[in-house]
């Protein structure tokens, strides 16, 4: 089974992505190589956008969480699809700016934004700055005053919902570094503070409960908690919050064990719950924002490696070394995330062996995965690791001074480089 719908096997027995032969791509561009299928990215963007149109009367905005994978071309594709952006640093803001993104559709996140970042966001007239704490609120109010611009803000709220996912990517619970807590009264205090800040406009509330979540119920519960807080704010202060940002977090298929729901179902269920709650609470239907990252980019990507040495340790395991590893995909080292892999030039053959795919860094933990079913593999074969479009390139590093691979987009049988492979001169470019 192939984990992403755009993958296939051609008459040569080679793995294809978006109809393009991956073995040819490896030959043309070298390895390691990230390959992303542009049509699949666009398809996901459209399905999220259409779900808001279909189930919520179009009263919302999809903002792609660019931390999943950010570059100029990705920003352009999102813009072309009418999708906004969630950015989380000055680097992502700058990339969006250089791509010519419409900043009214940008949400700026971060739990410790610097003055420089806030100033830049205010200058760019970012549509929504998601304020994380009171210290940030006070600084932002002053910065906005200095620039003579009113800043539109949302508050990041911890809704107290426990999403069942990896500890490192759970964010909605009270013990989290992100946002204001509801239980302690901290969130209501911050609202009152904001209403007294003349240079900020409190447009909305935001929550994000975690990532790689398969169950829709925690999202529905989070929406209900947030709407209840919107009603409490109205009752306490008379202020009507007009926007609700429900964050991202929708799970994707990495291996056969994962069973994601169709993306449309999310808005379908959430819309029903939102409409019901608003009616019960006597509040207006909010404009809804969602911020999918992984599900937009993840399934569209694969990473191609060349197999180096194969080390069989009898009765223990077989190590298959590749020409990349934790530098281009640190997710196994960080979260023990499982991936599906196959030998791209033998994709029509059965997976007869079980291997550990090891990277090339001087580090025992530099593994792409353990216990991975794979075709019989030899040095020189091309190994494809699937569903690497999100949080791979964006989390890559130059550990061991390994240059970062190129990123290629494929579309309608054609391929083009969207991020160049780093050169050795790139490696020393900031050295003095
Ligand atoms: N919105 C906010 C405020 C976020 O913090 C995130 C992800 C998203 C949206 C997008 O979530 P997604 O749809 O991609 O699940 N590096 C980790 C994932 C960290 C997610 C951080 N925030 C990983 O590789 O699994």
Coordinates of C-alpha atoms and ligand atoms in Angstrom, one line a residue:
X1 CA 0.0 0.0 0.0
X2 CA 1.2 3.5 -0.8
X3 CA 0.4 6.1 2.0
X4 CA -0.3 9.1 -0.2
X5 CA -2.9 9.1 -3.0
X6 CA -0.5 10.8 -5.5
X7 CA 2.0 8.0 -5.4
X8 CA 2.1 5.2 -8.0
X9 CA 4.3 2.6 -9.7
X10 CA 5.0 2.9 -13.4
X11 CA 5.7 0.2 -16.0
X12 CA 9.4 0.2 -15.1
X13 CA 8.5 -0.7 -11.5
X14 CA 9.6 2.7 -10.3
X15 CA 7.8 4.8 -7.7
X16 CA 6.0 7.9 -9.2
X17 CA 4.8 11.0 -7.5
X18 CA 2.3 13.1 -9.3
X19 CA 3.0 10.9 -12.3
X20 CA 6.7 11.7 -12.4
X21 CA 9.3 8.9 -12.1
X22 CA 11.2 9.4 -8.8
X23 CA 14.2 7.4 -10.0
X24 CA 14.6 9.9 -12.9
X25 CA 14.2 12.8 -10.4
X26 CA 17.0 11.4 -8.3
X27 CA 19.2 11.1 -11.4
X28 CA 18.4 14.6 -12.6
X29 CA 18.7 16.5 -9.3
X30 CA 20.8 14.2 -7.1
X31 CA 20.0 13.0 -3.6
X32 CA 18.9 13.6 -0.9
X33 CA 16.0 15.3 -2.5
X34 CA 12.7 16.5 -1.3
X35 CA 9.9 16.2 -3.9
X36 CA 6.5 17.8 -3.5
X37 CA 3.5 17.3 -5.6
X38 CA 2.0 20.8 -6.3
X39 CA -1.3 19.5 -7.5
X40 CA -1.8 17.6 -4.2
X41 CA -1.0 20.6 -2.2
X42 CA -3.5 22.6 -4.2
X43 CA -6.1 19.9 -3.8
X44 CA -5.8 20.0 -0.1
X45 CA -6.0 23.8 -0.1
X46 CA -9.2 23.6 -2.1
X47 CA -10.8 21.0 0.0
X48 CA -10.3 23.1 3.2
X49 CA -11.5 26.2 1.4
X50 CA -14.5 24.5 -0.1
X51 CA -15.4 23.0 3.3
X52 CA -15.8 26.5 4.8
X53 CA -17.9 27.5 1.8
X54 CA -20.1 24.4 1.9
X55 CA -20.6 24.1 5.7
X56 CA -20.2 27.6 7.0
X57 CA -21.4 29.8 4.2
X58 CA -17.9 31.0 3.3
X59 CA -17.7 32.9 6.6
X60 CA -14.1 32.0 7.3
X61 CA -10.5 31.8 6.1
X62 CA -8.0 29.0 5.8
X63 CA -4.5 30.1 6.8
X64 CA -1.8 27.6 5.9
X65 CA 0.6 27.1 8.9
X66 CA 3.7 27.8 7.0
X67 CA 6.0 26.3 9.8
X68 CA 5.1 23.0 8.1
X69 CA 7.0 24.0 5.0
X70 CA 7.8 27.6 4.0
X71 CA 9.4 29.0 1.0
X72 CA 8.5 31.6 -1.6
X73 CA 6.9 29.2 -4.0
X74 CA 4.8 27.6 -1.3
X75 CA 3.5 31.1 -0.3
X76 CA 2.7 31.8 -4.0
X77 CA 0.8 28.6 -4.4
X78 CA -1.2 29.4 -1.2
X79 CA -1.9 32.9 -2.4
X80 CA -3.0 31.6 -5.8
X81 CA -5.5 29.3 -4.0
X82 CA -6.9 32.2 -1.9
X83 CA -5.4 30.8 1.3
X84 CA -3.9 33.0 4.0
X85 CA -0.8 32.2 6.1
X86 CA 0.0 31.5 9.7
X87 CA 3.5 32.7 10.3
X88 CA 5.5 32.4 13.5
X89 CA 8.8 34.3 13.2
X90 CA 10.3 37.3 11.4
X91 CA 11.8 34.8 8.9
X92 CA 8.4 33.5 7.9
X93 CA 7.0 37.1 7.8
X94 CA 9.8 38.1 5.5
X95 CA 9.3 35.1 3.2
X96 CA 5.6 36.0 3.0
X97 CA 6.5 39.6 2.3
X98 CA 9.0 38.7 -0.5
X99 CA 6.3 36.3 -2.0
X100 CA 3.9 39.3 -2.2
X101 CA 1.3 37.8 0.2
X102 CA -1.8 39.8 1.1
X103 CA -1.0 40.6 4.8
X104 CA -4.7 41.1 5.6
X105 CA -4.8 37.3 5.4
X106 CA -1.8 36.6 7.7
X107 CA -1.9 35.5 11.3
X108 CA 1.3 36.1 13.3
X109 CA 1.9 33.7 16.1
X110 CA 4.6 33.1 18.7
X111 CA 4.9 32.9 22.5
X112 CA 7.9 35.3 22.7
X113 CA 7.7 37.7 19.9
X114 CA 10.6 40.3 19.9
X115 CA 10.1 44.0 19.6
X116 CA 11.7 43.8 16.2
X117 CA 9.1 41.1 15.1
X118 CA 6.2 43.1 16.5
X119 CA 7.3 46.3 14.8
X120 CA 7.7 44.5 11.5
X121 CA 4.3 42.9 11.8
X122 CA 2.6 46.2 12.6
X123 CA 4.4 47.9 9.7
X124 CA 3.2 45.1 7.3
X125 CA -0.3 45.6 8.7
X126 CA -0.6 41.9 9.5
X127 CA -4.3 41.1 9.6
X128 CA -4.2 39.3 13.0
X129 CA -1.4 39.3 15.6
X130 CA -2.1 36.5 17.9
X131 CA -1.1 37.8 21.3
X132 CA 0.2 35.2 23.7
X133 CA 0.7 37.1 27.0
X134 CA 0.1 40.4 28.7
X135 CA 3.8 41.5 28.4
X136 CA 3.4 41.2 24.6
X137 CA 0.1 43.1 24.7
X138 CA 1.6 46.0 26.5
X139 CA 4.6 46.2 24.2
X140 CA 2.4 45.9 21.1
X141 CA 0.1 48.7 22.2
X142 CA 3.1 51.0 22.5
X143 CA 4.6 49.9 19.2
X144 CA 1.3 50.4 17.4
X145 CA 1.0 53.9 19.0
X146 CA 4.5 54.8 17.9
X147 CA 3.7 53.8 14.3
X148 CA 0.3 55.4 14.3
X149 CA -1.3 52.1 13.2
X150 CA -4.1 50.2 15.1
X151 CA -3.1 46.6 15.4
X152 CA -5.8 43.9 15.0
X153 CA -5.2 41.2 17.6
X154 CA -6.5 37.8 18.7
X155 CA -5.7 36.2 22.1
X156 CA -4.3 32.8 22.2
X157 CA -6.3 30.8 24.7
X158 CA -5.7 27.4 26.3
X159 CA -9.0 25.8 26.1
X160 CA -8.0 23.0 28.5
X161 CA -8.7 20.3 26.0
X162 CA -6.5 17.3 26.0
X163 CA -5.9 16.2 22.5
X164 CA -4.6 12.6 22.3
X165 CA -1.3 13.0 20.6
X166 CA 2.4 13.2 21.3
X167 CA 3.3 15.2 24.4
X168 CA 5.7 17.4 22.5
X169 CA 2.9 18.6 20.1
X170 CA 0.0 18.9 22.7
X171 CA -0.7 22.5 23.3
X172 CA -4.3 23.0 24.5
X173 CA -3.8 22.0 28.1
X174 CA -3.2 24.4 31.1
X175 CA 0.4 23.3 31.4
X176 CA 1.6 24.8 28.1
X177 CA 3.9 27.6 27.3
X178 CA 1.4 29.0 24.8
X179 CA -1.4 31.4 25.6
X180 CA -3.7 32.5 28.4
X181 CA -5.5 30.1 30.7
X182 CA -9.2 30.2 31.1
X183 CA -9.5 28.5 34.5
X184 CA -7.4 31.0 36.4
X185 CA -9.2 34.1 35.1
X186 CA -6.0 35.1 33.3
X187 CA -7.7 35.2 29.9
X188 CA -10.6 37.4 31.1
X189 CA -8.1 39.8 32.8
X190 CA -6.2 40.1 29.5
X191 CA -9.4 40.8 27.6
X192 CA -10.2 43.7 30.0
X193 CA -6.6 45.0 29.6
X194 CA -6.9 44.9 25.8
X195 CA -10.1 46.8 25.8
X196 CA -8.2 49.6 27.6
X197 CA -5.4 49.6 25.1
X198 CA -6.2 52.3 22.6
X199 CA -3.9 51.0 19.8
X200 CA -5.1 47.5 19.6
X201 CA -8.4 46.1 18.4
X202 CA -9.4 42.8 20.0
X203 CA -11.0 41.0 17.0
X204 CA -10.9 37.4 18.1
X205 CA -9.7 34.5 20.1
X206 CA -7.5 31.7 19.0
X207 CA -6.8 28.2 20.2
X208 CA -4.7 25.3 18.9
X209 CA -5.0 22.0 20.7
X210 CA -2.1 20.1 19.2
X211 CA -0.9 18.3 16.1
X212 CA -1.4 15.0 14.3
X213 CA -4.9 14.5 15.8
X214 CA -7.3 12.1 14.2
X215 CA -10.4 12.5 16.5
X216 CA -12.7 15.4 15.5
X217 CA -14.3 15.6 19.0
X218 CA -11.5 17.5 20.7
X219 CA -11.8 20.2 18.0
X220 CA -15.5 20.4 18.6
X221 CA -15.0 20.6 22.3
X222 CA -12.4 23.3 21.9
X223 CA -14.8 25.3 19.8
X224 CA -17.5 25.0 22.4
X225 CA -15.2 26.1 25.2
X226 CA -14.1 29.1 23.1
X227 CA -17.6 30.2 22.3
X228 CA -18.6 30.0 25.9
X229 CA -15.7 32.3 26.7
X230 CA -16.9 34.7 23.9
X231 CA -20.3 34.7 25.6
X232 CA -18.7 35.4 29.0
X233 CA -16.8 38.3 27.5
X234 CA -20.0 39.8 26.1
X235 CA -21.8 39.4 29.4
X236 CA -18.9 40.8 31.5
X237 CA -17.7 43.6 29.2
X238 CA -20.3 44.1 26.5
X239 CA -17.6 43.5 23.9
X240 CA -18.5 41.2 21.0
X241 CA -15.7 39.1 19.7
X242 CA -16.2 38.6 16.0
X243 CA -13.6 36.0 15.0
X244 CA -12.7 32.6 16.2
X245 CA -9.4 30.9 15.1
X246 CA -9.4 27.2 15.8
X247 CA -5.8 26.5 14.8
X248 CA -4.6 23.4 13.0
X249 CA -3.6 19.9 14.0
X250 CA -5.4 17.5 11.6
X251 CA -3.7 14.2 11.3
X252 CA -2.3 12.6 8.2
X253 CA -1.3 9.1 7.1
X254 CA 2.4 8.3 7.7
X255 CA 2.0 4.5 7.9
X256 CA -0.9 2.1 7.5
X257 CA -1.6 2.5 11.2
X258 CA -2.8 6.0 10.7
X259 CA -6.4 6.5 9.7
X260 CA -7.1 10.2 9.0
X261 CA -10.6 11.5 8.4
X262 CA -11.3 13.4 5.2
X263 CA -10.5 17.0 5.8
X264 CA -14.0 18.2 4.9
X265 CA -15.5 16.3 7.8
X266 CA -13.7 18.6 10.2
X267 CA -15.5 21.8 9.1
X268 CA -18.7 19.8 8.7
X269 CA -18.8 18.8 12.4
X270 CA -17.3 22.0 13.8
X271 CA -19.8 24.1 11.9
X272 CA -22.8 22.3 13.3
X273 CA -21.4 22.6 16.8
X274 CA -20.6 26.3 16.4
X275 CA -24.0 27.2 15.1
X276 CA -25.7 25.3 17.9
X277 CA -23.5 26.9 20.6
X278 CA -24.0 30.4 19.2
X279 CA -27.7 30.0 19.3
X280 CA -27.7 28.6 22.8
X281 CA -25.4 31.3 24.1
X282 CA -27.1 34.2 22.2
X283 CA -24.0 35.3 20.4
X284 CA -23.3 36.1 16.7
X285 CA -21.8 33.5 14.5
X286 CA -18.0 34.3 14.4
X287 CA -15.9 34.4 11.3
X288 CA -13.9 31.2 11.6
X289 CA -10.2 30.7 10.8
X290 CA -8.4 27.4 10.6
X291 CA -4.7 26.8 10.3
X292 CA -3.8 23.4 8.7
X293 CA -0.1 22.9 8.2
X294 CA 0.9 19.2 8.2
X295 CA -2.2 18.1 6.3
X296 CA -1.7 20.7 3.6
X297 CA 2.0 19.9 2.9
X298 CA 2.8 16.5 4.5
X299 CA 1.2 14.0 2.1
X300 CA 2.5 15.8 -0.9
X301 CA 6.1 15.3 0.0
X302 CA 8.6 12.5 -0.3
X303 CA 12.3 12.3 0.3
X304 CA 14.6 10.5 -2.0
X305 CA 17.9 9.1 -0.7
X306 CA 20.7 6.9 -2.2
X307 CA 21.4 3.8 -0.3
X308 CA 25.0 3.5 0.9
X309 CA 26.3 0.6 3.0
X310 CA 24.0 -2.1 4.2
X311 CA 25.1 -3.6 7.5
X312 CA 23.6 -6.9 8.6
X313 CA 24.1 -7.7 12.2
X314 CA 23.0 -11.3 12.5
X315 CA 20.0 -11.8 14.9
X316 CA 20.0 -8.1 15.7
X317 CA 19.1 -5.9 12.8
X318 CA 20.1 -4.6 9.4
X319 CA 21.2 -1.0 9.1
X320 CA 20.7 0.6 5.7
X321 CA 22.6 3.8 5.5
X322 CA 21.3 6.7 3.4
X323 CA 22.9 9.9 2.3
X324 CA 20.7 12.1 4.5
X325 CA 19.0 11.5 7.9
X326 CA 18.3 13.6 10.9
X327 CA 19.6 16.7 9.2
X328 CA 16.8 16.6 6.6
X329 CA 14.3 14.7 8.8
X330 CA 14.8 14.9 12.6
X331 CA 11.3 13.6 13.4
X332 CA 12.2 10.1 14.3
X333 CA 15.0 11.3 16.6
X334 CA 12.6 13.9 18.2
X335 CA 9.3 12.1 18.3
X336 CA 9.9 8.5 17.2
X337 CA 7.6 9.3 14.3
X338 CA 7.1 6.4 12.0
X339 CA 7.3 6.6 8.2
X340 CA 6.7 4.3 5.3
X341 CA 9.7 3.7 3.0
X342 CA 10.3 1.9 -0.2
X343 CA 13.0 1.2 -2.7
X344 CA 11.9 3.6 -5.5
X345 CA 13.6 1.5 -8.3
X346 CA 12.0 -1.7 -7.0
X347 CA 8.6 -0.3 -6.1
X348 CA 6.8 -3.2 -7.8
X349 CA 8.5 -5.8 -5.6
X350 CA 7.3 -7.1 -2.3
X351 CA 8.8 -5.8 0.9
X352 CA 10.7 -8.9 2.1
X353 CA 13.0 -7.4 4.6
X354 CA 12.8 -5.3 7.8
X355 CA 15.4 -2.7 8.2
X356 CA 16.6 0.3 10.3
X357 CA 17.3 3.2 8.0
X358 CA 20.2 5.2 9.4
X359 CA 21.4 8.7 8.5
X360 CA 25.0 9.7 8.0
X361 CA 25.5 11.9 11.1
X362 CA 28.0 11.0 13.8
X363 CA 25.1 10.2 16.2
X364 CA 23.6 6.7 17.0
X365 CA 20.2 8.3 17.2
X366 CA 20.4 9.5 13.7
X367 CA 17.7 7.1 12.3
X368 CA 14.9 7.7 9.8
X369 CA 13.1 4.7 11.3
X370 CA 13.4 1.3 12.8
X371 CA 11.6 -2.0 12.0
X372 CA 10.7 -0.6 8.6
X373 CA 9.5 -3.1 6.0
X374 CA 11.5 -2.6 2.7
X375 CA 12.2 -4.3 -0.6
X376 CA 15.6 -6.1 -0.8
X377 CA 18.0 -3.2 -0.9
X378 CA 21.5 -2.7 -2.3
X379 CA 24.0 0.1 -2.4
X380 CA 23.1 2.6 -5.1
X381 CA 19.3 1.9 -4.9
X382 CA 17.0 4.9 -4.4
X383 CA 15.1 4.9 -1.2
X384 CA 11.9 6.9 -0.9
X385 CA 10.5 8.0 2.5
X386 CA 6.9 9.0 2.1
X387 CA 4.7 11.8 3.6
X388 CA 7.7 14.0 4.4
X389 CA 6.2 17.3 3.1
X390 CA 5.7 18.8 6.5
X391 CA 8.1 19.5 9.3
X392 CA 11.0 18.0 7.4
X393 CA 12.6 20.7 5.3
X394 CA 11.4 23.3 7.8
X395 CA 13.1 21.4 10.7
X396 CA 16.2 20.5 8.8
X397 CA 19.6 21.5 10.0
X398 CA 23.3 21.7 9.0
X399 CA 24.5 19.4 11.8
X400 CA 27.8 18.0 10.9
X401 CA 27.9 20.8 8.3
X402 CA 25.7 18.7 6.0
X403 CA 24.3 20.9 3.2
X404 CA 20.5 21.0 3.0
X405 CA 18.9 19.1 0.1
X406 CA 17.0 20.8 -2.8
X407 CA 13.2 20.9 -2.9
X408 CA 11.6 20.1 -6.2
X409 CA 7.9 20.7 -7.1
X410 CA 6.4 18.3 -9.6
X411 CA 3.2 19.3 -11.5
X412 CA 1.6 17.8 -14.6
X413 CA 4.6 15.7 -15.5
X414 CA 7.1 18.6 -15.1
X415 CA 9.5 19.3 -12.3
X416 CA 11.2 22.5 -11.1
X417 CA 13.5 23.4 -8.3
X418 CA 11.8 25.7 -5.7
X419 CA 14.7 25.6 -3.2
X420 CA 18.2 25.1 -4.4
X421 CA 20.5 22.5 -2.8
X422 CA 23.0 24.2 -0.5
X423 CA 26.5 24.4 -1.7
X424 CA 29.7 24.1 0.3
X425 CA 30.1 27.8 0.0
X426 CA 26.6 28.2 1.6
X427 CA 27.9 26.2 4.5
X428 CA 30.6 28.7 5.3
X429 CA 28.8 31.8 4.1
X430 CA 28.5 33.4 7.6
X431 CA 31.9 32.3 8.8
X432 CA 34.5 35.0 9.3
Ligands
LIG1 N1 -1.5 26.8 14.3 C1 -0.7 26.9 15.4 C2 -0.8 28.0 16.3 C3 0.3 25.9 15.5 O1 1.1 26.1 16.6 C4 0.5 24.9 14.6 C5 1.5 23.9 14.8 C6 -0.4 24.8 13.5 C7 -1.4 25.8 13.4 C8 -0.3 23.7 12.5 O2 -0.6 22.5 13.0 P1 -0.6 21.2 12.0 O3 -1.9 21.4 11.2 O4 0.6 21.2 11.2 O5 -0.7 20.0 12.9 N2 7.2 19.8 14.6 C9 6.1 19.0 15.0 C10 4.8 19.7 14.8 C11 4.7 21.0 15.6 C12 3.4 21.8 15.4 C13 3.5 23.1 15.9 N3 2.4 23.9 15.7 C14 6.1 17.7 14.2 O6 7.0 17.6 13.4 O7 5.2 16.9 14.3

